[in-house]
Coordinates of N, CA and C in Angstrom, one line a residue:
M1 N 179.9 -10.3 154.1 CA 180.2 -11.5 153.3 C 181.5 -11.1 152.3
M2 N 182.3 -12.1 152.2 CA 183.5 -11.6 151.4 C 183.0 -11.8 149.7
P3 N 183.8 -10.9 149.0 CA 183.2 -11.2 147.5 C 184.2 -12.6 146.8
A4 N 183.4 -13.2 145.8 CA 184.2 -14.2 145.4 C 185.2 -14.2 144.3
K5 N 186.2 -14.5 144.6 CA 187.5 -14.4 143.8 C 187.8 -15.5 142.4
Y6 N 187.7 -15.1 141.3 CA 188.2 -15.4 140.2 C 189.4 -15.0 139.5
T7 N 189.9 -15.8 138.5 CA 191.2 -15.8 137.8 C 190.5 -15.7 136.4
L8 N 191.1 -14.5 135.5 CA 190.4 -14.5 134.2 C 191.2 -15.1 133.5
T9 N 190.5 -16.1 132.5 CA 191.5 -16.9 131.6 C 190.4 -16.7 130.1
H10 N 190.9 -17.4 129.0 CA 190.1 -17.6 128.0 C 189.8 -16.2 127.3
F11 N 190.6 -15.4 127.3 CA 190.7 -14.2 126.6 C 190.4 -14.4 125.0
E12 N 191.0 -15.8 124.5 CA 190.7 -16.0 123.3 C 189.4 -16.3 122.7
L13 N 188.5 -16.3 123.8 CA 187.1 -16.4 123.2 C 186.2 -15.4 122.7
L14 N 186.9 -13.9 123.4 CA 186.4 -12.8 123.0 C 186.8 -12.0 121.7
N15 N 186.4 -11.5 121.1 CA 186.9 -10.4 120.0 C 187.9 -9.7 120.2
E16 N 188.4 -9.2 119.0 CA 189.9 -8.7 119.2 C 189.6 -7.0 120.0
A17 N 188.2 -6.1 119.6 CA 187.9 -5.1 120.2 C 187.8 -5.4 121.7
T18 N 187.1 -6.0 122.1 CA 186.6 -6.3 123.7 C 188.0 -6.9 124.5
Q19 N 189.2 -7.5 123.9 CA 190.3 -8.2 124.4 C 191.0 -6.6 124.7
E20 N 190.9 -5.9 123.8 CA 191.8 -4.4 123.8 C 191.3 -3.8 124.8
R21 N 190.0 -3.6 124.9 CA 189.4 -2.7 125.8 C 189.6 -3.2 127.4
L22 N 189.3 -4.5 127.2 CA 189.9 -4.8 128.6 C 191.2 -5.1 129.1
H23 N 192.1 -5.0 128.2 CA 193.5 -4.8 128.5 C 193.7 -3.4 128.5
N24 N 193.1 -2.4 128.1 CA 193.3 -0.9 128.5 C 192.8 -0.7 130.0
L25 N 191.9 -1.5 130.3 CA 191.3 -1.4 131.6 C 192.0 -2.1 132.7
G26 N 193.4 -2.6 132.5 CA 194.0 -3.3 133.5 C 193.7 -5.0 133.4
L27 N 193.0 -5.4 132.6 CA 192.5 -6.7 132.8 C 193.3 -7.6 131.7
Y28 N 193.7 -8.8 132.1 CA 194.6 -9.7 131.3 C 194.6 -11.1 131.7
E29 N 194.8 -11.9 130.9 CA 195.0 -13.2 131.5 C 195.5 -13.6 132.7
G30 N 195.0 -14.3 133.5 CA 195.7 -14.5 134.8 C 195.4 -13.7 135.8
K31 N 195.0 -12.6 135.5 CA 194.4 -11.4 136.9 C 193.5 -11.9 137.7
D32 N 193.5 -11.7 138.7 CA 192.6 -12.1 139.9 C 191.5 -10.9 140.0
V33 N 190.4 -11.5 140.2 CA 189.3 -10.3 140.0 C 188.4 -10.6 141.3
A34 N 187.8 -9.7 141.9 CA 186.7 -10.3 142.8 C 185.4 -9.8 142.2
L35 N 184.3 -10.9 142.7 CA 183.1 -10.4 142.1 C 182.1 -9.5 143.0
I36 N 182.0 -8.3 142.7 CA 181.1 -7.2 143.7 C 179.7 -7.6 143.7
Q37 N 179.3 -8.0 142.5 CA 177.9 -7.7 142.1 C 177.4 -8.3 141.1
R38 N 176.2 -9.0 141.5 CA 175.6 -9.9 140.0 C 174.2 -9.7 140.0
Y39 N 173.6 -9.0 139.0 CA 172.7 -8.7 138.8 C 171.8 -9.7 138.1
P40 N 170.4 -9.9 138.6 CA 169.4 -11.0 137.9 C 169.4 -11.0 136.6
F41 N 168.7 -12.1 136.1 CA 168.4 -12.2 134.5 C 169.6 -12.1 133.5
H42 N 170.8 -12.6 133.8 CA 172.0 -12.4 133.3 C 172.4 -10.8 133.2
G43 N 172.0 -10.1 133.8 CA 172.5 -8.8 133.8 C 173.7 -8.5 133.9
P44 N 174.3 -7.2 134.1 CA 175.6 -7.0 134.1 C 176.3 -7.7 135.5
V45 N 177.6 -7.7 135.7 CA 178.6 -8.2 136.6 C 179.4 -7.2 137.0
I46 N 179.7 -6.9 138.2 CA 180.5 -5.9 138.7 C 181.6 -6.6 139.4
I47 N 183.0 -6.2 138.7 CA 184.3 -7.0 139.4 C 185.0 -5.9 139.9
E48 N 185.9 -6.3 140.7 CA 186.8 -5.2 140.8 C 188.1 -5.6 140.9
S49 N 189.2 -4.7 140.5 CA 190.4 -5.4 140.0 C 191.5 -4.2 140.6
D50 N 192.4 -4.2 141.6 CA 193.6 -3.0 141.9 C 192.5 -1.6 142.3
R51 N 191.4 -2.4 143.2 CA 190.6 -1.0 143.6 C 189.6 -0.3 142.5
Q52 N 189.5 -0.8 141.4 CA 189.0 -0.1 140.5 C 187.8 -1.6 140.1
R53 N 186.4 -0.7 140.1 CA 185.2 -1.3 139.6 C 184.8 -1.2 138.1
I54 N 184.4 -2.6 137.5 CA 184.4 -2.6 136.2 C 182.9 -3.4 136.0
G55 N 182.1 -2.7 135.1 CA 181.1 -3.8 134.8 C 181.1 -4.3 133.6
L56 N 180.7 -5.8 133.5 CA 180.9 -6.7 132.2 C 179.8 -7.1 132.0
R57 N 179.4 -7.1 130.8 CA 178.1 -8.2 130.3 C 178.5 -9.3 131.0
Y58 N 177.4 -10.0 131.0 CA 177.4 -11.4 132.1 C 177.8 -12.4 131.2
R59 N 177.8 -12.6 129.8 CA 178.2 -13.3 128.8 C 179.9 -13.2 128.6
V60 N 180.5 -12.1 128.6 CA 181.9 -11.8 128.7 C 182.5 -12.4 129.9
F61 N 181.8 -12.0 131.0 CA 182.3 -12.6 132.6 C 182.5 -14.1 132.5
C62 N 181.2 -14.7 132.1 CA 181.3 -16.3 131.9 C 182.5 -16.8 131.2
Q63 N 182.7 -16.2 129.8 CA 183.5 -16.3 129.0 C 185.2 -16.3 129.5
L64 N 185.3 -15.1 130.6 CA 186.5 -15.1 130.9 C 186.9 -15.9 132.1
T65 N 185.8 -16.6 132.9 CA 186.2 -17.0 133.8 C 185.9 -18.7 133.8
G66 N 185.6 -19.0 132.8 CA 185.0 -20.4 132.1 C 183.6 -21.0 132.9
G67 N 182.9 -20.1 133.2 CA 181.7 -20.4 133.7 C 180.8 -20.6 132.5
M68 N 179.8 -21.6 133.0 CA 178.6 -22.1 132.0 C 177.6 -20.6 131.9
E69 N 177.2 -20.4 130.6 CA 175.9 -19.6 130.4 C 174.8 -20.3 130.4
S70 N 173.6 -20.0 131.1 CA 172.4 -20.6 131.2 C 171.5 -19.9 130.8

């Protein structure tokens, strides 16, 4: 199964510290990422960008991709 592809947007919704941390990891607005794994009960989300895997909080992932939190 192919991983789902997302484009990161809405960095302005994050606090400055989180924005800076993600930028240091090579993530920025307009960057394409692949969703590798999503844990149940709004657990962490594993994404891949430039052959690097990064764990994000579910809430941060939803904000970056414009997804809905529920």
